[in-house]
Coordinates of C-alpha atoms in Angstrom, one line a residue:
M5 CA 86.6 -71.2 -11.3
T6 CA 88.0 -67.7 -11.6
R7 CA 89.0 -66.3 -8.3
I8 CA 88.6 -62.4 -7.7
V9 CA 89.7 -60.7 -4.6
I10 CA 87.8 -57.6 -3.5
V11 CA 89.6 -55.2 -1.3
E12 CA 87.2 -52.7 -0.2
D13 CA 86.4 -51.3 3.4
E14 CA 82.9 -50.0 2.4
I15 CA 80.8 -53.1 3.3
D16 CA 77.7 -52.2 1.1
I17 CA 79.8 -51.5 -2.1
A18 CA 81.7 -54.8 -1.4
S19 CA 78.6 -56.7 -1.1
V20 CA 77.1 -55.2 -4.5
V21 CA 80.3 -56.1 -6.3
Q22 CA 80.4 -59.8 -5.0
D23 CA 76.8 -60.3 -6.0
Y24 CA 77.4 -59.1 -9.5
L25 CA 80.7 -61.0 -9.7
R26 CA 79.3 -64.1 -8.6
H27 CA 76.2 -63.8 -10.8
A28 CA 78.8 -63.6 -13.7
G29 CA 80.3 -66.8 -12.5
Y30 CA 83.3 -65.7 -10.6
E31 CA 84.5 -67.0 -7.2
T32 CA 84.9 -64.0 -4.8
E33 CA 86.9 -63.3 -1.8
H34 CA 86.7 -60.1 0.4
F35 CA 89.0 -58.2 2.6
T36 CA 88.4 -54.8 4.4
D37 CA 91.9 -53.6 5.2
G38 CA 95.2 -53.6 3.5
P39 CA 97.4 -55.7 5.4
S40 CA 95.2 -58.7 5.5
A41 CA 94.6 -58.3 1.6
L42 CA 98.2 -58.0 1.0
E43 CA 99.0 -61.2 3.0
S44 CA 96.4 -63.1 1.0
I45 CA 97.4 -61.9 -2.4
V46 CA 101.1 -62.6 -1.9
A47 CA 100.4 -66.0 -0.4
A48 CA 98.2 -67.1 -3.1
P49 CA 97.6 -64.7 -6.0
P50 CA 94.1 -64.6 -7.3
D51 CA 93.2 -64.5 -10.9
L52 CA 92.3 -60.8 -10.5
T53 CA 92.2 -58.2 -7.5
L54 CA 89.8 -55.3 -7.3
L55 CA 91.7 -52.9 -5.0
D56 CA 90.3 -49.7 -3.4
I57 CA 92.9 -47.0 -2.5
M58 CA 91.3 -45.6 0.7
L59 CA 91.8 -48.5 3.0
P60 CA 92.6 -48.7 6.7
R61 CA 96.0 -49.5 8.0
L62 CA 97.7 -49.7 4.7
D63 CA 96.3 -47.8 1.4
G64 CA 95.7 -49.3 -1.8
I65 CA 98.5 -47.6 -3.6
E66 CA 101.0 -49.1 -0.9
V67 CA 99.4 -52.6 -1.2
L68 CA 99.8 -52.4 -5.1
R69 CA 103.4 -51.5 -4.8
R70 CA 104.3 -54.2 -2.4
A71 CA 102.1 -56.7 -4.3
R72 CA 103.9 -56.2 -7.7
E73 CA 107.2 -57.2 -5.8
H74 CA 105.8 -60.7 -5.7
T75 CA 102.9 -61.3 -8.2
A76 CA 102.2 -59.8 -11.8
H77 CA 98.4 -61.0 -11.7
P78 CA 95.9 -58.4 -13.0
I79 CA 94.8 -55.7 -10.5
I80 CA 91.9 -53.1 -11.0
M81 CA 92.1 -49.9 -8.8
L82 CA 88.8 -48.7 -7.3
T83 CA 88.8 -45.1 -5.9
A84 CA 87.0 -41.9 -5.3
R85 CA 90.2 -39.9 -6.3
I86 CA 89.7 -38.5 -9.8
E87 CA 92.9 -36.5 -10.0
E88 CA 95.1 -37.5 -12.8
V89 CA 97.9 -37.8 -10.7
D90 CA 96.4 -40.7 -8.9
R91 CA 95.5 -42.5 -12.0
L92 CA 99.1 -42.1 -13.3
L93 CA 100.4 -43.2 -10.0
G94 CA 98.5 -46.5 -9.9
L95 CA 99.3 -47.3 -13.4
E96 CA 103.0 -46.7 -13.1
L97 CA 103.0 -49.0 -10.2
G98 CA 101.5 -51.7 -12.3
A99 CA 97.6 -51.3 -12.1
D100 CA 95.8 -53.0 -15.1
D101 CA 92.8 -50.6 -15.0
Y102 CA 91.5 -47.8 -12.9
V103 CA 87.6 -47.3 -12.2
C104 CA 86.5 -44.3 -10.3
K105 CA 83.5 -44.2 -7.7
P106 CA 80.6 -44.2 -8.1
F107 CA 80.6 -46.8 -10.8
S108 CA 78.1 -49.1 -12.4
P109 CA 78.5 -52.7 -11.2
R110 CA 77.8 -53.9 -14.6
E111 CA 80.4 -51.8 -16.1
L112 CA 82.8 -53.2 -13.5
V113 CA 82.0 -56.6 -14.3
A114 CA 82.8 -55.7 -18.1
R115 CA 86.1 -54.2 -17.2
V116 CA 86.9 -57.3 -15.1
R117 CA 86.3 -59.6 -18.2
A118 CA 88.2 -57.2 -20.5
V119 CA 91.3 -57.3 -18.3
L120 CA 91.1 -61.0 -17.8
R121 CA 90.8 -61.7 -21.7
R122 CA 93.8 -59.3 -22.1
T123 CA 96.0 -60.8 -19.5
A124 CA 95.0 -64.6 -20.1
P125 CA 98.1 -66.6 -20.5
G126 CA 98.5 -68.1 -23.9
L127 CA 96.8 -65.7 -26.0
Q128 CA 99.8 -64.1 -27.2
G129 CA 102.1 -66.7 -28.2
P130 CA 105.3 -67.9 -27.2
A131 CA 108.5 -65.9 -26.1
S132 CA 110.2 -64.4 -29.1
Q133 CA 113.2 -62.7 -30.1
S134 CA 112.4 -59.0 -30.9
E135 CA 113.9 -56.8 -33.7
A136 CA 116.5 -55.5 -31.2
P137 CA 119.6 -57.7 -30.6
G138 CA 119.5 -59.1 -27.3
L139 CA 116.0 -58.3 -26.3
V140 CA 113.6 -61.1 -25.7
L141 CA 109.9 -60.6 -25.0
D142 CA 107.7 -63.3 -23.3
D143 CA 104.2 -62.4 -24.5
V144 CA 102.7 -65.1 -22.3
H145 CA 104.0 -64.0 -19.1
W146 CA 104.6 -60.2 -19.8
R147 CA 108.3 -60.6 -19.3
A148 CA 111.2 -59.1 -20.9
S149 CA 114.9 -59.7 -20.7
L150 CA 117.9 -57.7 -22.2
E151 CA 121.1 -59.7 -22.8
G152 CA 120.0 -62.2 -20.3
T153 CA 119.0 -59.7 -17.8
P154 CA 115.5 -59.6 -16.5
L155 CA 113.9 -55.9 -16.8
N156 CA 111.1 -56.2 -14.2
L157 CA 108.5 -54.4 -16.3
T158 CA 105.0 -53.4 -15.5
R159 CA 102.5 -54.7 -17.9
R160 CA 102.1 -51.2 -19.3
E161 CA 105.8 -50.7 -19.7
F162 CA 105.9 -54.2 -21.3
G163 CA 103.2 -53.2 -24.0
L164 CA 105.0 -50.1 -24.9
L165 CA 108.3 -51.8 -25.3
Q166 CA 106.5 -54.4 -27.4
V167 CA 105.1 -52.0 -29.8
L168 CA 108.2 -49.8 -30.1
S169 CA 110.8 -52.5 -30.3
R170 CA 109.1 -54.5 -33.0
H171 CA 109.0 -51.4 -35.4
P172 CA 112.5 -49.9 -35.3
G173 CA 112.8 -46.6 -36.6
R174 CA 109.1 -46.1 -36.7
I175 CA 107.9 -42.8 -35.0
F176 CA 104.8 -43.4 -32.8
S177 CA 102.7 -40.5 -31.5
R178 CA 101.6 -40.5 -27.7
A179 CA 98.1 -41.0 -28.9
R180 CA 99.0 -43.8 -31.1
L181 CA 100.9 -45.5 -28.4
L182 CA 98.1 -45.2 -26.3
E183 CA 95.8 -46.9 -28.6
L184 CA 98.2 -49.6 -29.4
A185 CA 99.6 -50.4 -25.9
Y186 CA 96.5 -49.7 -23.6
D187 CA 93.3 -51.3 -23.4
D188 CA 90.6 -48.8 -24.6
T189 CA 88.6 -49.1 -21.1
V190 CA 91.8 -47.6 -19.3
D191 CA 91.1 -43.9 -18.2
V192 CA 94.6 -42.4 -18.8
T193 CA 96.0 -39.5 -20.8
E194 CA 98.9 -39.2 -23.0
R195 CA 101.2 -37.9 -20.0
A196 CA 101.2 -41.5 -19.0
I197 CA 103.3 -42.6 -22.1
D198 CA 106.0 -40.1 -20.8
S199 CA 106.1 -41.6 -17.5
H200 CA 106.3 -45.1 -18.9
V201 CA 109.0 -44.3 -21.4
K202 CA 111.0 -42.7 -18.6
N203 CA 110.8 -45.9 -16.6
L204 CA 111.5 -48.0 -19.7
R205 CA 114.8 -46.0 -20.5
R206 CA 115.9 -46.4 -16.8
K207 CA 115.6 -50.2 -16.8
L208 CA 117.1 -50.5 -20.1
G209 CA 119.9 -48.1 -19.3
A210 CA 120.7 -50.2 -16.1
V211 CA 121.7 -53.1 -18.5
T212 CA 123.2 -51.2 -21.4
P213 CA 124.1 -47.6 -20.1
E214 CA 126.0 -47.0 -23.3
Y215 CA 122.7 -47.1 -25.6
D216 CA 119.7 -44.9 -25.6
W217 CA 117.2 -47.3 -27.0
I218 CA 114.2 -44.9 -27.2
R219 CA 114.5 -41.7 -29.2
S220 CA 112.2 -38.6 -28.5
V221 CA 110.9 -36.8 -31.4
Y222 CA 110.0 -33.2 -30.4
G223 CA 106.6 -32.5 -30.7
V224 CA 105.8 -35.9 -32.4
G225 CA 106.4 -38.8 -30.2
F226 CA 109.0 -41.7 -29.7
A227 CA 110.8 -44.2 -31.9
W228 CA 113.0 -47.4 -31.0
E229 CA 116.5 -46.9 -32.3
A230 CA 118.9 -50.0 -31.4
P231 CA 122.4 -48.8 -32.3
A232 CA 123.9 -50.6 -35.4
D233 CA 126.7 -52.1 -33.1
A234 CA 124.3 -53.4 -30.6
A235 CA 124.5 -57.0 -31.8
R236 CA 127.7 -58.3 -30.2

């Protein structure tokens, strides 16, 4: 049975979420503070975590950051914060979706199902060589390596890299990248693309500092441009 961890200090909210998830056929486990949840998530990663941001002792953003050092399982953030900076921060650290309070429990269950479908192992096919020399994308485990060096990408970064690298030279607008690399339930803006591209450039550049793999096209978007002499 699919196991979902709920990290929420408001007991009434957690109780309702648990009822709806159990009715939908999921096994649930509930934590009310950050440290306890983090310890459990790292020791035995669940199939999915619902993680509130405002938590006692250790907030949800810090739990997310530390959890991502050990596990890539899907995490949906729950929060009353609606400012764009909070959404971007959560997604940049590796959150798979972001739900703002107050929310419909039925909508939340639908989001859970969508994220689980999108991140289920085996749906995307085996690891494959991309169009870029030396770049290997593992679509099953959402991992990428360049010249044998792991890139340690978040799922969002992986999705963007996948789209760009498999269409070298093609210019993608930010809106098109959002459409292709993000699930349509994710509440983000085009500014998220700039943040993820910046992170991708940094991680790619750490392996091959002599190359600039992603070209910015002013006023349009981005394109993947592997140098002609990259195959060496």
